[in-house]
Amino acid sequence: MKTSLDKKNLKHSNTKFIDDTGSYWTLDNAAIIMPAVSSKRRSFLFRVSASLDQPIIYDAMNQAFKRVCARFPYFLVHLKRGFFWYYLQPVPFLPKLEYDFGSPNTGISLKERNKFLFRVRLIENRLACEFSHILTDGTGAMIFLKTLLKAYFEELDIKSGFDGSSVKLEEGPSREEYEDAYQRFLKKDLPKVKRPVQAYHINSPLLAKGQYRVICGKLSVEELSKKSKNFGVSINDLLLAAYFSALYKARKQEIMEKKKHYKDPKPLLSVEVPVNLRKFYKSKTLRNFSLFALPSMDARFGEISFEKLVKRVHHLMQLKGDEPSMAIQIQRNAGSIRKLPIRLTPLYIKDFFAKIFYNRLGEGMMSGLLSNLGPITIPKELEKHIARFDFIGAPSTIIKTGASVVSWGNTLYINFHSLAKSKDLEKYFFRCLSSLGLSIEIETERR
Amino acid sequence: MATCPECKVEIGNAIVCPLCGYSHDAPEKIKTANKGLFKNVAKLESEEKVRRMVALETILVSSIIAVIAILATDLINNFKLTWSLYPLYSILLLIVILIPLLLWPKKLLFIFIQAMLAVPLYLFAMDAIDGRINWSVKLGIPISFSAFFMASLAIFLCLKTKRRGLNVLAFILFAIAGFCLTLESLMIFYKKQNFHLYWSSISASCIIPVALFLLYAHYRLTKNTTLKKLFHLLALQA
C-alpha cells in the first residue's frame, strides 16, 4: 500500500521531462551543487578503467562504444543553465573515443559549454571511462565500463553470459535507471544532521594546473583479508585505520615543522567513506546514489596504538555507515530542495551560496577520502581477458589527497590521487601497511 | 624487484621510491616530492619563460640602438635635444608597457593599471615638450582615461560571462558606443561649445541596437531551450 509520501517521493524522483524540443533531464540530488562549485581543477571527474590482456582493437571498441552509448541516453547530455536549476540537454550525436594522454580526471570543466560529461579513453590495452559525478557515481560508471567490455568482446566474437553486473544492450533503459533515488527513498521526521566541525587538511601547495598525481599500491587480497581477520574487522576498516594513522602522522609532522607564529592545524581528523546506498535501498538507478560515512577522531587525545585505532574505526563505521545515518543525510539533502523558497530562488543566487557553503559544509568537514568499490565481478568467460581494474577518484582542492580502492582477483589496487605536492600521506599510509607485514608493490605513471 | 628500505615497499623498476624519494642507486634521497606525475607542464612553462626573456632582451637592445641613433642625429644637427624627444618618449612608453607584459604576463590587472597610468603621463610629457601645457590636461588625458575605462568595462563583462560568443562582440560594441559619446563630449568641453552631441549620438544609436540584438541572439536564440526548461521548478511540473 503506497502512502502519500511514497507517491510524492515517486513524483519527485522523476528526472526525465518532455517539452516542445524533446526530452531533457534534471540533475539528481547529489549533482545539483556540483556545477556551481566546480572549477578546472575541481573537475568532479572520476575514472574507472580496465586493462585487457591484449592491446585494444580500435574499430571493435568504436563499434561497441556506439552500441553502448545508445543504451545510456541519460549520459549523452550537455549541462545547461536554467533560471532556477541546471538541467541536462540530450544531444543527438555521440562522443568520440579519445587517446588516453596526460593526467587523468582533468581537462573537462563544467564551466565549458557543450561538452559531454564523460569520456572514454584508450591507450594500448587500457580502457578508461571518466565520468563527471553530475552523471553518475562509481557503481554507475562501473556498470557502463562492464557493459562496454562485454560489447567489445562480443565484437571480437567472445560471447559471455549475463551475470547481472552489466546492463542488457537489447533492452531499453527503464525509468528506474535514471531516477533520482535520493528523492524516492526520502523519509521524513528524522533527527537532523549534527552541525559539522571543520576538519584538518594537509598543508601542502598544489601541483601545477593540469597535473594530477596518482600513486598505486598493489596488495594481495588474501594477505590483507588474513590480517584484517586477525584484527576482527573488514578489509575496508583496516585500510581506514591505516589512513587515520597516516593523517595522525602527517599532522604531527606539520606541527613539528610549523613556524612560530602559525596556528596549530585543526585537530579533527575525518575521513569520508562513500557508502553505496543501493545496499540499503532497492534501486536500479545508474545516477548518483551514494552518500558517505564520516568517521572522525580528535588528534588532541594523542596518537593511539594501531590495534586500538582499528577497533575504534570499526565501531565508528558500524555507527556512522548504517542505514539510519544515511536516511538522515537523505532527509537533509533531498528534503531541502523540495522547499518552495529554495525552488523559487534564482540559480545565480543559489550558485553564490553554494560556493560559500560547499567548502565549509562539504569538503571542509573532511580530511581525506577512502572510496572502496569492492571486488569487481564480470562474466566468467571474460575474466581471463582482464588483467586489472583501477579506480581513481575526483580531484579536490581542499582534501587534496584521497584514496580509491578496487579489487580484482587476488589483487587489491589502492590508487592515491592527489593535487598536493606533498606525498607524506601516501608515504605514511603505505609504511603503516608494510609495518603490518603486508607486501606492497608501488606503481606510479603507467603507460 | 627493488624494495625501498625506508618504506618497505616494492618499487619495481623505478629509480627512486615514489613515496619517499629514496634512490637505490645513490644512497642520498632525491627530492621528488615537488614533482607531479606529468612533468611536461613544468617543462613547457620554463621554455615559455626563456622565450619571453629572449623577446625582452631583443626589444631592449633594439630600443637602445634606436635611442642612440636618434640622440646622435639630433645632437649632431642641433647641438641639443629638440625633435628627438618625441620618438624618445614614444620608445620609453613602449618599453614601460612591454616590460611588465613580458616579465609578469599573468598579472593582467597590474599591466592594465600600469598602462592606464603610463599613457596619460606620456601624453603630458609630449604636450610639455614645447614648454607649454595645452591640450593634454583638458583633452588628451581625459580621452585616454575614457578609452581605458570603456576597454576595462568590456573586458570585465567578457571575463564575467560564462559562455563567450556573440556577447563578446556586443560588449565591445557597447564600449565603442560609450567611447564615441564621451569623446565628443570631451571635445565640446575643450572647445567650450554648447553641449549638443552630433556624430556620436548617430553612431551610438546605430551601434547599440546591433549590440542588443547580438545579446538577444546569444542568450536566447543560440540555445536549444524552451521557457519550460529554462524555468523548470523540479517537481512542480512532474
XYZ file of C-alpha atoms in Angstrom:
685
model
C 0.000 0.000 0.000
C 1.541 3.262 -1.108
C 1.413 6.151 1.329
C 1.108 9.763 0.262
C 4.838 10.210 0.988
C 5.658 7.293 -1.316
C 3.591 8.864 -4.086
C 5.233 12.223 -3.519
C 8.663 10.594 -3.462
C 7.971 8.794 -6.715
C 6.880 12.039 -8.324
C 9.975 13.866 -7.130
C 12.293 11.064 -8.218
C 11.407 11.585 -11.874
C 14.283 13.206 -13.751
C 13.083 12.966 -17.346
C 10.801 15.673 -18.710
C 9.451 16.327 -22.171
C 8.784 19.675 -23.804
C 8.422 21.037 -27.355
C 12.086 20.444 -28.170
C 12.130 16.863 -26.952
C 13.232 15.418 -23.646
C 15.584 16.739 -21.042
C 16.829 15.547 -17.680
C 17.181 17.218 -14.348
C 20.190 16.643 -12.123
C 19.925 14.227 -9.235
C 20.115 15.463 -5.680
C 23.849 14.822 -5.245
C 24.733 16.501 -8.545
C 22.772 19.713 -8.035
C 25.539 21.573 -6.217
C 28.417 20.404 -8.426
C 28.149 22.811 -11.396
C 28.228 25.792 -9.035
C 31.363 24.729 -7.187
C 33.305 23.099 -9.986
C 36.445 24.550 -11.494
C 39.145 23.394 -13.906
C 40.937 21.726 -11.013
C 37.897 20.542 -9.112
C 36.523 18.774 -12.162
C 34.328 16.205 -10.349
C 35.660 13.670 -12.846
C 36.482 10.189 -11.636
C 37.815 7.236 -13.557
C 37.190 3.534 -13.739
C 39.449 1.617 -16.050
C 40.173 -1.913 -17.170
C 43.441 -3.232 -18.555
C 42.979 -6.085 -21.000
C 45.314 -8.965 -21.756
C 45.747 -7.713 -25.340
C 46.055 -4.263 -26.950
C 42.617 -2.838 -27.693
C 41.425 -3.006 -31.298
C 40.129 0.473 -32.035
C 37.488 -0.415 -34.644
C 35.917 -3.095 -32.476
C 35.915 -0.768 -29.482
C 34.406 2.025 -31.551
C 31.570 -0.241 -32.699
C 30.965 -1.434 -29.165
C 31.067 2.131 -27.852
C 28.396 3.249 -30.324
C 26.100 0.393 -29.275
C 26.656 1.002 -25.585
C 26.159 4.776 -25.799
C 22.775 4.252 -27.412
C 21.800 2.171 -24.394
C 22.641 5.005 -21.952
C 20.792 8.050 -23.369
C 20.856 9.777 -19.977
C 24.653 10.025 -20.267
C 24.545 11.579 -23.763
C 23.832 15.046 -22.482
C 25.297 18.505 -22.118
C 24.936 20.563 -18.985
C 22.763 23.648 -19.429
C 21.777 26.510 -17.205
C 18.134 27.175 -16.446
C 16.743 30.058 -14.432
C 16.212 28.042 -11.260
C 18.242 24.866 -11.819
C 20.778 23.340 -14.110
C 19.460 20.695 -16.470
C 20.860 18.100 -18.863
C 20.157 18.597 -22.549
C 20.265 15.417 -24.668
C 22.416 15.675 -27.773
C 21.823 13.671 -30.933
C 25.463 12.745 -31.551
C 27.988 10.563 -29.747
C 31.262 11.460 -28.108
C 34.433 10.166 -29.733
C 36.837 7.704 -28.223
C 39.872 9.607 -27.013
C 43.550 8.848 -26.711
C 44.456 8.483 -23.047
C 47.078 11.193 -22.762
C 48.050 13.388 -19.824
C 46.718 13.423 -16.307
C 43.542 11.502 -15.549
C 40.360 13.269 -14.462
C 41.427 16.691 -15.685
C 40.701 18.735 -18.770
C 36.908 18.781 -18.660
C 35.495 21.815 -16.949
C 31.806 22.038 -16.178
C 32.046 25.743 -16.958
C 32.738 24.918 -20.595
C 29.551 24.659 -22.565
C 28.533 21.940 -24.982
C 30.793 19.246 -23.657
C 29.919 15.709 -22.764
C 30.145 14.933 -19.100
C 32.016 11.706 -19.647
C 34.713 10.423 -21.930
C 36.159 7.078 -22.865
C 39.910 6.972 -23.328
C 42.140 4.302 -24.784
C 45.813 3.578 -24.621
C 47.416 0.271 -25.562
C 45.495 -2.327 -23.563
C 43.783 0.064 -21.164
C 40.211 1.270 -21.470
C 39.318 4.139 -19.150
C 35.918 5.714 -18.572
C 35.984 9.119 -16.920
C 32.638 10.332 -15.654
C 31.558 13.569 -14.106
C 29.823 12.994 -10.784
C 26.949 15.003 -12.228
C 26.009 11.945 -14.262
C 26.680 9.012 -12.025
C 28.654 7.515 -9.164
C 31.254 4.749 -9.080
C 28.667 1.976 -9.333
C 27.002 3.506 -12.410
C 30.357 4.123 -14.083
C 31.494 0.575 -13.367
C 28.295 -0.827 -14.917
C 28.923 1.309 -18.012
C 32.511 0.044 -18.196
C 31.474 -3.595 -17.818
C 28.750 -3.194 -20.448
C 31.324 -1.681 -22.786
C 33.763 -4.511 -22.120
C 31.076 -7.108 -22.780
C 30.069 -5.380 -26.032
C 33.724 -5.097 -27.088
C 34.343 -8.789 -26.598
C 31.136 -9.544 -28.485
C 32.584 -7.567 -31.398
C 35.580 -9.905 -31.191
C 33.249 -12.944 -31.117
C 33.961 -13.694 -27.479
C 30.497 -14.322 -26.095
C 29.651 -14.217 -22.424
C 26.617 -14.920 -20.301
C 24.628 -12.314 -18.408
C 25.590 -12.186 -14.743
C 23.753 -9.002 -13.765
C 26.935 -6.946 -13.429
C 26.174 -5.014 -16.626
C 23.001 -3.995 -18.447
C 21.409 -5.767 -21.400
C 22.036 -3.875 -24.615
C 18.942 -5.222 -26.321
C 16.664 -3.765 -23.644
C 15.828 -0.081 -23.466
C 16.594 1.928 -20.333
C 13.961 1.660 -17.643
C 12.686 4.673 -15.701
C 14.384 3.352 -12.590
C 17.806 3.600 -14.234
C 17.707 7.382 -14.359
C 15.577 8.091 -11.314
C 16.737 10.359 -8.528
C 16.745 7.612 -5.910
C 17.526 10.050 -3.108
C 14.083 11.521 -3.674
C 12.403 8.114 -3.893
C 13.718 6.922 -0.549
C 13.300 10.128 1.405
C 11.988 9.593 4.921
C 10.566 12.393 6.973
C 10.571 13.429 10.629
C 14.016 12.006 11.317
C 16.545 13.743 13.569
C 18.633 16.489 11.998
C 22.240 16.113 10.888
C 24.617 17.334 13.572
C 26.385 20.617 12.926
C 29.608 19.818 11.077
C 33.006 20.652 12.505
C 35.865 21.806 10.317
C 38.476 19.103 9.897
C 42.230 19.046 9.430
C 43.546 19.346 5.871
C 47.018 18.561 4.646
C 49.011 21.750 4.422
C 50.682 21.494 1.057
C 50.890 23.679 -2.016
C 49.031 22.345 -5.021
C 50.658 20.790 -8.058
C 50.794 22.886 -11.223
C 47.482 23.262 -13.023
C 46.670 20.279 -15.202
C 48.641 17.851 -13.041
C 47.040 15.098 -11.007
C 49.351 12.610 -9.338
C 48.363 9.001 -8.941
C 50.333 6.505 -6.858
C 49.031 2.975 -6.929
C 49.725 0.367 -4.268
C 49.078 -3.292 -5.088
C 48.374 -5.716 -2.269
C 47.322 -9.324 -2.045
C 43.642 -9.623 -1.091
C 44.360 -12.923 0.610
C 47.095 -11.456 2.818
C 45.033 -8.400 3.614
C 41.963 -10.464 4.413
C 44.008 -12.655 6.742
C 45.427 -9.627 8.511
C 42.055 -7.927 8.900
C 40.554 -11.152 10.239
C 43.302 -11.170 12.865
C 42.040 -7.767 13.956
C 38.416 -8.951 13.669
C 37.480 -6.242 11.166
C 36.837 -5.883 7.428
C 39.491 -5.009 4.845
C 37.965 -1.566 4.497
C 38.219 -0.926 8.242
C 41.870 -1.925 8.215
C 42.630 0.409 5.306
C 40.700 3.169 7.013
C 42.706 2.687 10.197
C 45.924 2.968 8.173
C 44.528 6.158 6.624
C 43.841 7.635 10.058
C 47.299 6.612 11.219
C 48.768 8.435 8.193
C 46.699 11.528 8.959
C 47.890 11.499 12.582
C 51.495 11.349 11.405
C 51.057 13.993 8.692
C 49.508 16.387 11.219
C 52.221 15.677 13.786
C 54.882 16.338 11.155
C 53.203 19.626 10.277
C 53.196 20.723 13.928
C 56.888 19.872 14.230
C 57.749 21.841 11.102
C 55.442 24.800 11.646
C 56.780 28.289 12.148
C 56.269 30.019 15.492
C 53.507 32.433 14.552
C 51.431 29.837 12.718
C 48.404 28.278 14.365
C 48.267 24.552 15.034
C 46.464 22.622 12.320
C 42.840 21.754 13.102
C 42.623 18.771 15.480
C 39.711 16.870 13.950
C 40.673 14.078 11.583
C 37.754 12.915 9.446
C 37.769 10.563 6.516
C 34.953 10.464 4.002
C 33.951 6.881 3.267
C 31.406 6.772 0.418
C 28.552 4.348 1.056
C 26.645 2.751 -1.811
C 23.003 3.290 -0.901
C 21.884 0.527 -3.244
C 22.782 -1.933 -0.494
C 20.177 -0.345 1.803
C 17.527 0.683 -0.710
C 16.374 -1.332 -3.682
C 17.093 0.875 -6.648
C 18.467 0.146 -10.087
C 19.435 3.751 -10.656
C 22.612 4.457 -12.580
C 22.636 8.076 -11.496
C 24.297 9.055 -8.226
C 23.060 7.057 -5.287
C 25.741 7.144 -2.676
C 26.376 9.152 0.456
C 29.161 8.946 2.957
C 30.065 7.941 6.461
C 32.388 10.352 8.202
C 34.326 8.626 10.978
C 36.278 11.208 12.954
C 38.998 11.249 15.595
C 40.294 14.102 17.671
C 44.055 14.349 17.442
C 44.227 16.236 20.745
C 43.849 12.886 22.538
C 47.174 11.876 21.007
C 48.025 9.065 18.647
C 46.747 5.694 19.803
C 48.152 2.247 19.091
C 47.211 0.727 15.754
C 45.235 -2.080 17.419
C 43.087 0.455 19.259
C 42.794 2.563 16.142
C 41.475 -0.390 14.122
C 38.864 -1.195 16.774
C 37.788 2.419 17.034
C 37.471 2.743 13.261
C 35.494 -0.496 13.106
C 32.959 0.697 15.670
C 32.744 4.177 14.159
C 31.958 2.640 10.784
C 29.287 0.440 12.311
C 27.697 3.537 13.822
C 28.120 6.031 11.007
C 27.766 3.822 7.963
C 24.386 2.288 8.771
C 21.022 2.881 7.125
C 19.601 5.356 9.696
C 22.678 7.582 9.347
C 22.191 7.589 5.596
C 18.446 8.271 5.927
C 19.210 11.373 7.996
C 21.524 12.668 5.281
C 18.959 11.919 2.575
C 16.349 13.802 4.558
C 18.592 16.865 4.789
C 19.807 16.851 1.179
C 16.754 15.679 -0.739
C 14.269 17.332 1.606
C 15.824 20.784 1.321
C 15.390 21.105 -2.427
C 11.669 20.383 -2.141
C 11.157 23.562 -0.169
C 9.386 26.186 -2.257
C 11.587 29.151 -1.239
C 14.665 27.203 -2.360
C 12.976 26.141 -5.593
C 11.993 29.736 -6.350
C 15.462 31.154 -5.701
C 17.177 32.055 -8.990
C 20.174 29.965 -9.908
C 22.599 32.893 -9.704
C 21.773 33.297 -6.029
C 21.877 29.538 -5.432
C 25.283 29.368 -7.092
C 26.580 32.168 -4.937
C 25.566 30.474 -1.683
C 26.573 27.029 -2.924
C 30.135 28.256 -3.361
C 30.200 29.680 0.142
C 28.720 26.649 1.866
C 30.343 23.854 -0.112
C 33.854 24.475 1.137
C 32.656 24.823 4.698
C 29.927 22.219 4.951
C 31.147 19.891 2.222
C 34.821 19.157 1.869
C 35.653 21.397 4.803
C 34.479 18.637 7.140
C 36.765 16.019 5.586
C 40.475 15.455 5.967
C 40.615 12.616 3.475
C 38.716 10.182 1.323
C 38.707 6.413 1.139
C 36.402 5.148 -1.559
C 36.189 1.397 -1.994
C 34.304 -0.084 -4.929
C 34.987 -3.558 -3.564
C 35.641 -6.691 -5.594
C 34.752 -6.468 -9.283
C 32.837 -9.273 -10.942
C 32.349 -9.885 -14.621
C 31.069 -12.918 -16.559
C 33.405 -15.896 -16.147
C 34.121 -16.112 -19.876
C 35.726 -12.644 -19.804
C 37.756 -12.967 -16.607
C 40.865 -14.284 -18.335
C 40.879 -11.330 -20.726
C 41.030 -8.682 -17.995
C 44.378 -8.053 -16.337
C 43.242 -5.461 -13.832
C 40.716 -2.805 -12.884
C 41.527 0.623 -11.500
C 39.515 3.334 -9.844
C 40.741 6.921 -9.477
C 38.635 9.438 -7.573
C 37.898 13.034 -8.500
C 40.396 15.807 -7.734
C 39.744 18.012 -4.743
C 41.455 21.297 -3.956
C 40.556 21.111 -0.270
C 41.072 17.469 0.699
C 43.848 17.395 -1.909
C 44.692 13.696 -1.434
C 42.299 10.774 -1.480
C 42.410 7.037 -1.980
C 40.258 4.901 -4.262
C 40.243 1.169 -3.876
C 39.141 -1.669 -6.075
C 39.985 -5.340 -6.069
C 40.231 -7.702 -8.975
C 41.017 -11.350 -8.448
C 43.516 -11.650 -5.646
C 44.892 -8.132 -6.024
C 43.721 -5.002 -4.303
C 44.582 -1.728 -6.057
C 44.770 1.371 -3.883
C 45.091 4.467 -6.035
C 46.141 7.550 -4.116
C 45.185 10.540 -6.223
C 46.416 13.943 -5.260
C 46.612 17.595 -6.204
C 49.109 18.206 -3.383
C 52.834 18.442 -3.905
C 53.406 16.621 -0.642
C 53.378 12.841 -0.741
C 53.538 12.442 3.031
C 50.074 10.979 3.380
C 50.730 8.262 0.810
C 54.116 7.543 2.380
C 52.741 7.172 5.916
C 49.792 5.100 4.687
C 51.853 2.519 2.832
C 54.512 2.456 5.534
C 51.785 1.692 8.047
C 50.531 -1.235 5.954
C 54.046 -2.546 5.340
C 54.728 -2.372 9.092
C 51.912 -4.922 9.476
C 53.940 -7.339 7.374
C 51.934 -6.860 4.190
C 53.860 -6.883 0.937
C 53.093 -3.859 -1.211
C 54.113 -3.002 -4.738
C 54.092 0.688 -5.602
C 53.480 1.984 -9.105
C 53.344 5.491 -10.448
C 52.774 6.557 -14.013
C 51.522 3.637 -16.044
C 51.772 3.893 -19.805
C 62.142 -6.447 -7.740
C 63.725 -3.479 -5.912
C 62.491 -2.614 -2.456
C 62.663 0.759 -0.716
C 64.486 0.173 2.585
C 62.672 3.082 4.248
C 59.081 2.449 3.180
C 59.488 -1.349 2.890
C 57.522 -1.410 -0.348
C 58.429 -2.895 -3.712
C 59.084 -0.210 -6.304
C 59.546 -2.323 -9.441
C 61.999 -0.796 -11.914
C 61.637 2.722 -10.561
C 64.921 4.580 -9.948
C 63.585 6.265 -6.844
C 60.873 5.291 -4.384
C 57.687 7.098 -5.492
C 56.750 7.635 -1.845
C 59.868 8.972 -0.122
C 62.296 9.646 -2.968
C 64.907 7.120 -1.788
C 67.203 6.049 -4.576
C 68.681 2.568 -4.513
C 71.359 3.680 -6.998
C 72.557 6.622 -4.919
C 72.288 6.427 -1.153
C 71.102 10.009 -0.760
C 67.476 10.927 -1.210
C 66.429 12.619 -4.388
C 63.858 15.302 -3.892
C 60.893 14.156 -5.892
C 58.152 15.478 -3.673
C 57.573 18.572 -5.728
C 57.300 16.736 -8.988
C 53.950 15.566 -10.262
C 53.489 12.595 -12.490
C 53.176 14.685 -15.573
C 56.210 16.877 -15.719
C 55.634 18.237 -19.207
C 53.661 21.200 -17.911
C 56.544 22.445 -15.771
C 58.951 21.996 -18.667
C 56.698 23.871 -21.042
C 56.370 26.693 -18.538
C 60.124 27.125 -18.253
C 60.567 27.057 -22.053
C 57.955 29.750 -22.406
C 59.744 31.893 -19.831
C 63.010 31.574 -21.761
C 61.248 32.705 -24.946
C 59.822 35.719 -23.141
C 63.248 36.663 -21.785
C 64.759 36.452 -25.267
C 61.989 38.726 -26.579
C 62.606 41.193 -23.742
C 66.323 41.253 -24.423
C 65.750 41.798 -28.151
C 63.358 44.687 -27.511
C 65.714 46.330 -25.015
C 68.774 46.008 -27.245
C 66.972 47.308 -30.351
C 65.464 50.174 -28.319
C 68.894 51.183 -27.016
C 70.276 51.160 -30.574
C 67.333 53.299 -31.769
C 67.759 55.728 -28.851
C 71.489 56.128 -29.572
C 70.805 56.728 -33.271
C 68.076 59.305 -32.578
C 70.119 61.142 -29.947
C 73.195 61.212 -32.129
C 71.296 62.584 -35.141
C 69.558 65.295 -33.126
C 72.671 66.320 -31.204
C 74.883 66.409 -34.300
C 72.408 68.622 -36.181
C 71.059 70.891 -33.408
C 73.588 70.518 -30.544
C 70.630 69.995 -28.154
C 67.562 67.767 -27.764
C 64.746 69.049 -29.988
C 62.564 66.784 -32.133
C 64.260 63.660 -30.722
C 62.202 63.959 -27.538
C 59.077 62.830 -29.414
C 60.490 59.444 -30.567
C 62.379 59.044 -27.258
C 59.195 59.400 -25.192
C 57.417 57.026 -27.561
C 60.153 54.395 -27.191
C 60.051 54.850 -23.418
C 56.291 54.304 -23.400
C 56.704 51.168 -25.489
C 59.299 49.784 -23.079
C 57.267 50.691 -19.998
C 54.259 48.806 -21.378
C 56.145 45.819 -22.790
C 58.436 45.030 -19.833
C 55.704 44.019 -17.366
C 53.864 42.225 -20.169
C 56.909 40.025 -20.744
C 58.011 39.705 -17.120
C 54.636 39.053 -15.494
C 52.266 38.021 -18.306
C 49.720 36.606 -15.876
C 49.350 39.807 -13.837
C 46.945 41.351 -16.321
C 45.375 43.732 -13.833
C 48.772 45.168 -12.942
C 49.701 45.529 -16.623
C 46.401 47.223 -17.374
C 46.691 49.694 -14.484
C 50.298 50.413 -15.351
C 49.373 51.134 -18.994
C 46.466 53.272 -17.819
C 48.895 55.450 -15.856
C 51.711 55.406 -18.396
C 49.675 56.679 -21.365
C 48.430 59.913 -19.676
C 51.966 60.572 -18.442
C 53.237 60.092 -21.983
C 50.621 62.500 -23.356
C 51.504 65.048 -20.696
C 55.195 64.746 -21.487
C 54.566 65.123 -25.231
C 52.494 68.219 -24.582
C 55.165 69.697 -22.327
C 57.981 69.385 -24.868
C 57.375 72.864 -26.258
C 57.347 74.298 -22.729
C 53.602 74.889 -22.557
C 50.703 72.727 -21.381
C 47.950 72.989 -23.971
C 45.832 70.001 -24.887
C 46.995 67.196 -22.586
C 45.211 68.039 -19.327
C 41.872 69.059 -20.788
C 41.686 66.721 -23.753
C 44.395 64.079 -24.155
C 44.389 62.632 -20.642
C 40.554 62.539 -20.264
C 40.275 60.837 -23.669
C 42.855 58.233 -22.691
C 41.086 57.597 -19.369
C 37.717 57.220 -21.076
C 39.252 54.786 -23.592
C 40.748 52.719 -20.754
C 37.513 52.847 -18.789
C 35.435 51.580 -21.712
C 38.005 48.898 -22.530
C 38.148 47.732 -18.906
C 34.346 47.624 -18.761
C 34.221 45.450 -21.886
C 36.997 43.180 -20.569
C 35.279 42.852 -17.190
C 31.983 41.835 -18.808
C 33.756 39.362 -21.102
C 35.550 37.790 -18.156
C 32.391 37.562 -16.082
C 30.349 35.864 -18.765
C 30.442 32.078 -18.651
C 29.624 31.363 -22.278
C 31.505 33.584 -24.686
C 30.290 34.103 -28.216
C 28.273 36.897 -29.802
C 28.000 38.549 -26.407
C 31.709 39.441 -26.514
C 31.107 41.355 -29.757
C 28.132 43.071 -28.128
C 30.227 44.190 -25.143
C 32.881 45.587 -27.487
C 30.229 47.493 -29.448
C 28.790 48.920 -26.233
C 32.268 50.079 -25.245
C 32.811 51.699 -28.679
C 29.466 53.496 -28.461
C 30.298 54.701 -24.956
C 33.714 55.897 -26.083
C 32.244 57.818 -29.044
C 29.817 59.622 -26.731
C 32.483 60.555 -24.183
C 34.937 61.570 -26.914
C 32.529 64.070 -28.459
C 31.510 65.333 -25.003
C 35.147 65.958 -24.075
C 35.773 67.760 -27.361
C 32.752 70.001 -26.755
C 34.028 70.850 -23.271
C 37.515 71.524 -24.640
C 36.212 73.845 -27.340
C 33.758 75.417 -24.840
C 30.858 74.942 -27.261
C 27.165 74.377 -26.437
C 26.638 70.811 -25.347
C 24.986 69.039 -28.228
C 26.040 65.605 -29.382
C 26.055 65.190 -33.169
C 28.060 62.417 -34.762
C 28.484 60.344 -31.572
C 24.728 60.148 -30.936
C 24.191 58.919 -34.515
C 26.930 56.302 -34.231
C 25.711 55.194 -30.779
C 22.110 54.887 -31.962
C 23.330 52.604 -34.763
C 25.736 50.560 -32.660
C 23.598 49.978 -29.536
C 20.636 48.241 -31.289
C 23.099 45.933 -33.074
C 24.749 45.118 -29.744
C 21.358 44.475 -28.141
C 20.402 42.143 -30.966
C 23.692 40.272 -30.572
C 22.984 39.811 -26.867
C 19.474 38.580 -27.650
C 20.842 36.177 -30.258
C 23.487 34.929 -27.883
C 21.356 34.362 -24.819
C 18.052 33.418 -26.394
C 18.318 32.195 -29.969
C 21.523 30.186 -29.995
C 20.443 27.930 -27.163
C 18.228 24.999 -27.788
C 15.980 25.870 -24.928
C 12.382 26.492 -24.085
C 10.839 28.526 -21.322
C 9.714 25.311 -19.648
C 13.283 24.105 -19.490
C 14.645 27.500 -18.559
C 12.203 27.994 -15.710
C 11.965 24.365 -14.625
C 10.904 24.191 -10.993
C 11.556 20.494 -10.442
C 8.568 18.557 -9.235
C 6.071 21.343 -9.891
C 5.900 20.025 -13.431
C 6.320 16.356 -12.733
